[in-house]
Amino acid sequence: DTGVSQDPRHKITKRGQNVTFRCDPISEHNRLYWYRQTLGQGPEFLTYFQNEAQLEKSRLLSDRFSAERPKGSFSTLEIQRTEQGDSAMYLCASGEYEQFFGPGTRLTVL
Amino acid sequence: KQEVTQIPAALSVPEGENLVLNCSFTDSAIYNLQWFRQDPGKGLTSLLLIQSSQREQTSGRLNASLDKSSGRSTLYIAASQPGDSATYLCAVRPNDYKLSFGAGTTVTVRA
C-alpha cells in the first residue's frame, strides 16, 4: 500500500485525557502535514514537517498540542488535557507539490 | 489571509446531468490549486491539481479551469452518476506548503 495511513481511525475519550494519533506518510515524501476538520467545514492547517523539522505551526495549535516526526518518517500528534472543542477529524497529508491525504482520525471528546 | 468560498453549498441533480462547481479565492498569488472529493466520514481524495501557470486540467469526466486574475476555479463533471455523490472541496495553495480550503459543495446525484 503506497497511500497515507492513520491510526486509530476513531478515538473516543473523556475530557481531560491525553490522546495520541499516528500518521505514516507515503514513503518517499519528505513533507508531512496535519489538518483539522470540523463538521461542515473544510480542513484547517495545523502544522507541517520537512523531514524531521517542524517548520510551521498554526495559531490553532495551542500549547496542549504537540507534533513530532522522529527520523523524518512517521509523525505523531498528541493532544493533552482534551476539551470538547477538540472533537474533530484530524487529517494527515504528505507530498511536496501535490498533497495526498490519509483517511483521518475521528476524535470524540465526551 | 487567503479566503476560499465555494458556491453553492449543496447541489442535487438527476443522473446524466453535467455538474458545475464553483470556487473563488481572494488572493490571486497562488502556488497551485487542488480539487478533492470527500465521502462521508472519510479522508480526501485528490481529483485534479492545477498549477498556477495552467488554465485547465482534465481527467476522464472531470475538467477544472483556473482564472487567477479573477480568483476563480470551476470543476466540471460530465454526465454525472450516482457514484459522484460526495462533497467536493477546493483548496488553494497560497505559498509553498499549506492548503487553504473552502467549505465544500455537497453533491447528490439522483438515479
Short mmCIF file of C-alpha atoms in Angstrom, two decimals:
data_model
loop_
_atom_site.label_atom_id
_atom_site.label_comp_id
_atom_site.label_asym_id
_atom_site.label_seq_id
_atom_site.Cartn_x
_atom_site.Cartn_y
_atom_site.Cartn_z
CA ASP A 1 0.00 0.00 0.00
CA THR A 2 1.54 3.29 -1.06
CA GLY A 3 -1.02 5.66 0.46
CA VAL A 4 -1.03 7.71 3.65
CA SER A 5 -2.23 5.74 6.66
CA GLN A 6 -3.51 6.97 10.02
CA ASP A 7 -4.13 5.21 13.29
CA PRO A 8 -6.51 4.96 15.04
CA ARG A 9 -9.42 5.70 12.72
CA HIS A 10 -11.69 6.55 15.62
CA LYS A 11 -10.96 7.65 19.17
CA ILE A 12 -13.45 8.35 21.94
CA THR A 13 -12.05 9.86 25.10
CA LYS A 14 -13.18 11.70 28.18
CA ARG A 15 -12.46 15.35 28.74
CA GLY A 16 -9.09 15.85 30.37
CA GLN A 17 -7.46 12.73 28.96
CA ASN A 18 -4.46 12.73 26.64
CA VAL A 19 -4.63 11.21 23.17
CA THR A 20 -2.02 10.46 20.51
CA PHE A 21 -2.53 9.89 16.80
CA ARG A 22 -0.12 8.40 14.32
CA CYS A 23 0.41 9.15 10.63
CA ASP A 24 2.52 7.15 8.18
CA PRO A 25 3.15 9.18 5.02
CA ILE A 26 3.92 7.94 1.53
CA SER A 27 7.45 6.65 1.93
CA GLU A 28 9.28 8.92 -0.50
CA HIS A 29 7.61 12.13 0.70
CA ASN A 30 9.73 14.49 2.77
CA ARG A 31 6.84 16.80 3.66
CA LEU A 32 4.09 15.84 6.08
CA TYR A 33 1.11 17.99 7.10
CA TRP A 34 -1.56 17.89 9.79
CA TYR A 35 -5.01 19.43 9.31
CA ARG A 36 -8.16 19.52 11.42
CA GLN A 37 -11.68 19.38 10.03
CA THR A 38 -14.91 20.08 11.90
CA LEU A 39 -18.35 19.16 10.65
CA GLY A 40 -19.45 21.10 7.59
CA GLN A 41 -16.14 22.90 7.18
CA GLY A 42 -13.06 22.43 5.07
CA PRO A 43 -9.83 21.24 6.71
CA GLU A 44 -7.70 23.82 8.51
CA PHE A 45 -3.91 23.71 8.52
CA LEU A 46 -2.26 22.84 11.83
CA THR A 47 1.42 22.19 11.16
CA TYR A 48 3.92 20.73 8.73
CA PHE A 49 7.26 18.95 8.69
CA GLN A 50 10.10 18.91 6.23
CA ASN A 51 11.78 15.63 7.12
CA GLU A 52 12.10 15.73 10.92
CA ALA A 53 11.95 19.53 11.22
CA GLN A 54 8.66 21.17 12.20
CA LEU A 55 8.68 24.33 10.09
CA GLU A 56 5.31 25.96 10.65
CA LYS A 57 2.61 25.86 13.29
CA SER A 58 -0.83 27.43 13.04
CA ARG A 59 -2.24 29.55 15.86
CA LEU A 60 -4.85 26.77 16.08
CA LEU A 61 -2.15 24.58 17.59
CA SER A 62 -2.39 25.60 21.25
CA ASP A 63 0.20 24.57 23.82
CA ARG A 64 -1.87 21.45 24.55
CA PHE A 65 -0.99 20.15 21.10
CA SER A 66 2.39 18.74 20.15
CA ALA A 67 3.54 17.08 16.97
CA GLU A 68 6.69 15.15 16.25
CA ARG A 69 8.27 13.38 13.32
CA PRO A 70 11.26 11.47 14.61
CA LYS A 71 13.76 10.44 11.95
CA GLY A 72 11.59 12.05 9.29
CA SER A 73 9.35 9.03 8.90
CA PHE A 74 6.00 8.66 10.71
CA SER A 75 4.52 11.50 12.71
CA THR A 76 2.52 11.70 15.93
CA LEU A 77 0.07 14.35 17.07
CA GLU A 78 -0.62 14.47 20.80
CA ILE A 79 -3.39 16.41 22.50
CA GLN A 80 -3.07 16.86 26.24
CA ARG A 81 -5.99 17.57 28.58
CA THR A 82 -8.55 17.17 25.82
CA GLU A 83 -11.54 19.51 25.67
CA GLN A 84 -14.90 19.02 23.97
CA GLY A 85 -13.87 21.62 21.41
CA ASP A 86 -11.09 19.29 20.26
CA SER A 87 -13.68 16.93 18.77
CA ALA A 88 -12.93 16.87 15.06
CA MET A 89 -11.43 14.83 12.23
CA TYR A 90 -7.63 15.02 12.26
CA LEU A 91 -6.18 14.58 8.80
CA CYS A 92 -2.62 13.87 7.79
CA ALA A 93 -1.23 14.52 4.31
CA SER A 94 2.11 14.13 2.58
CA GLY A 95 3.65 15.34 -0.64
CA GLU A 96 5.88 18.07 -1.99
CA TYR A 97 3.84 19.52 -4.83
CA GLU A 98 0.54 17.70 -4.61
CA GLN A 99 -0.84 16.74 -1.20
CA PHE A 100 -2.23 13.26 -0.60
CA PHE A 101 -4.43 12.70 2.40
CA GLY A 102 -4.93 9.80 4.76
CA PRO A 103 -8.32 8.51 5.95
CA GLY A 104 -8.25 10.66 9.08
CA THR A 105 -8.73 10.04 12.79
CA ARG A 106 -12.14 10.96 14.15
CA LEU A 107 -11.81 12.24 17.74
CA THR A 108 -14.81 12.48 20.03
CA VAL A 109 -14.30 14.09 23.43
CA LEU A 110 -17.10 13.35 25.89
CA LYS B 1 -5.18 35.90 4.55
CA GLN B 2 -6.46 33.74 1.71
CA GLU B 3 -10.23 33.21 1.83
CA VAL B 4 -11.78 30.42 -0.26
CA THR B 5 -15.51 30.31 -1.00
CA GLN B 6 -17.49 27.55 -2.66
CA ILE B 7 -20.95 28.14 -4.04
CA PRO B 8 -23.42 26.50 -3.89
CA ALA B 9 -23.06 24.70 -0.56
CA ALA B 10 -25.26 21.87 -1.82
CA LEU B 11 -26.45 20.69 -5.21
CA SER B 12 -28.89 17.96 -6.29
CA VAL B 13 -29.12 16.85 -9.92
CA PRO B 14 -30.63 13.95 -11.87
CA GLU B 15 -28.28 11.32 -13.21
CA GLY B 16 -26.73 12.25 -16.54
CA GLU B 17 -26.73 16.00 -15.96
CA ASN B 18 -23.44 17.89 -16.08
CA LEU B 19 -22.19 19.35 -12.79
CA VAL B 20 -20.61 22.79 -12.40
CA LEU B 21 -18.93 23.55 -9.08
CA ASN B 22 -17.52 26.98 -8.34
CA CYS B 23 -14.61 28.10 -6.20
CA SER B 24 -13.44 31.66 -5.59
CA PHE B 25 -10.40 32.92 -3.72
CA THR B 26 -9.34 36.36 -2.58
CA ASP B 27 -5.59 36.43 -3.31
CA SER B 28 -4.53 35.65 -6.88
CA ALA B 29 -0.91 34.97 -5.89
CA ILE B 30 -1.27 31.23 -5.60
CA TYR B 31 1.18 28.37 -5.94
CA ASN B 32 -1.38 25.84 -7.22
CA LEU B 33 -4.99 24.71 -6.70
CA GLN B 34 -6.34 21.25 -5.93
CA TRP B 35 -9.83 19.80 -6.15
CA PHE B 36 -10.68 17.00 -3.72
CA ARG B 37 -13.54 14.60 -3.21
CA GLN B 38 -14.64 13.59 0.30
CA ASP B 39 -17.12 10.83 1.08
CA PRO B 40 -18.98 11.00 4.43
CA GLY B 41 -16.66 10.29 7.35
CA LYS B 42 -13.71 9.63 5.07
CA GLY B 43 -10.46 11.33 4.10
CA LEU B 44 -9.84 13.42 1.00
CA THR B 45 -9.14 12.04 -2.46
CA SER B 46 -7.21 14.32 -4.79
CA LEU B 47 -9.03 14.74 -8.11
CA LEU B 48 -7.11 17.37 -10.03
CA LEU B 49 -4.13 19.65 -9.47
CA ILE B 50 -3.83 22.86 -11.48
CA GLN B 51 -0.50 24.66 -11.50
CA SER B 52 -0.62 28.43 -11.21
CA SER B 53 0.60 28.74 -14.83
CA GLN B 54 -2.12 26.46 -16.22
CA ARG B 55 -5.62 27.40 -17.33
CA GLU B 56 -7.20 23.97 -17.09
CA GLN B 57 -6.65 20.31 -16.25
CA THR B 58 -8.62 17.27 -17.35
CA SER B 59 -9.01 13.72 -16.06
CA GLY B 60 -11.68 11.50 -17.55
CA ARG B 61 -15.09 13.11 -16.99
CA LEU B 62 -13.54 15.84 -14.84
CA ASN B 63 -12.30 19.18 -16.07
CA ALA B 64 -11.08 22.02 -13.90
CA SER B 65 -10.37 25.56 -15.03
CA LEU B 66 -8.37 28.27 -13.33
CA ASP B 67 -8.59 32.03 -13.79
CA LYS B 68 -6.08 33.52 -11.37
CA SER B 69 -6.75 37.12 -12.31
CA SER B 70 -10.40 36.86 -11.29
CA GLY B 71 -9.69 34.45 -8.41
CA ARG B 72 -11.89 31.65 -9.72
CA SER B 73 -11.79 27.96 -10.46
CA THR B 74 -14.56 25.76 -11.81
CA LEU B 75 -14.86 21.98 -11.66
CA TYR B 76 -16.96 20.38 -14.38
CA ILE B 77 -18.16 16.80 -14.06
CA ALA B 78 -19.70 15.46 -17.23
CA ALA B 79 -22.60 13.01 -17.35
CA SER B 80 -22.99 12.69 -13.58
CA GLN B 81 -23.59 9.31 -11.96
CA PRO B 82 -24.95 8.37 -8.50
CA GLY B 83 -21.39 7.38 -7.56
CA ASP B 84 -20.38 11.02 -7.97
CA SER B 85 -22.40 11.89 -4.87
CA ALA B 86 -19.93 13.34 -2.36
CA THR B 87 -18.57 16.61 -1.04
CA TYR B 88 -16.16 18.39 -3.37
CA LEU B 89 -13.54 20.64 -1.81
CA CYS B 90 -11.44 23.30 -3.47
CA ALA B 91 -8.05 24.07 -1.91
CA VAL B 92 -5.72 26.90 -2.79
CA ARG B 93 -2.03 26.76 -2.01
CA PRO B 94 -1.04 30.36 -1.29
CA ASN B 95 2.58 29.55 -0.55
CA ASP B 96 4.98 26.68 -0.58
CA TYR B 97 3.24 24.46 1.91
CA LYS B 98 -0.22 24.78 3.42
CA LEU B 99 -3.57 24.48 1.68
CA SER B 100 -6.47 26.86 2.32
CA PHE B 101 -9.79 25.07 1.84
CA GLY B 102 -13.30 26.12 1.03
CA ALA B 103 -16.18 24.60 2.98
CA GLY B 104 -17.12 22.38 0.05
CA THR B 105 -20.10 21.67 -2.18
CA THR B 106 -22.16 18.60 -1.28
CA VAL B 107 -23.42 16.93 -4.44
CA THR B 108 -26.30 14.47 -4.67
CA VAL B 109 -26.89 12.72 -7.98
CA ARG B 110 -30.38 11.20 -8.14
CA ALA B 111 -30.80 7.91 -10.00
#
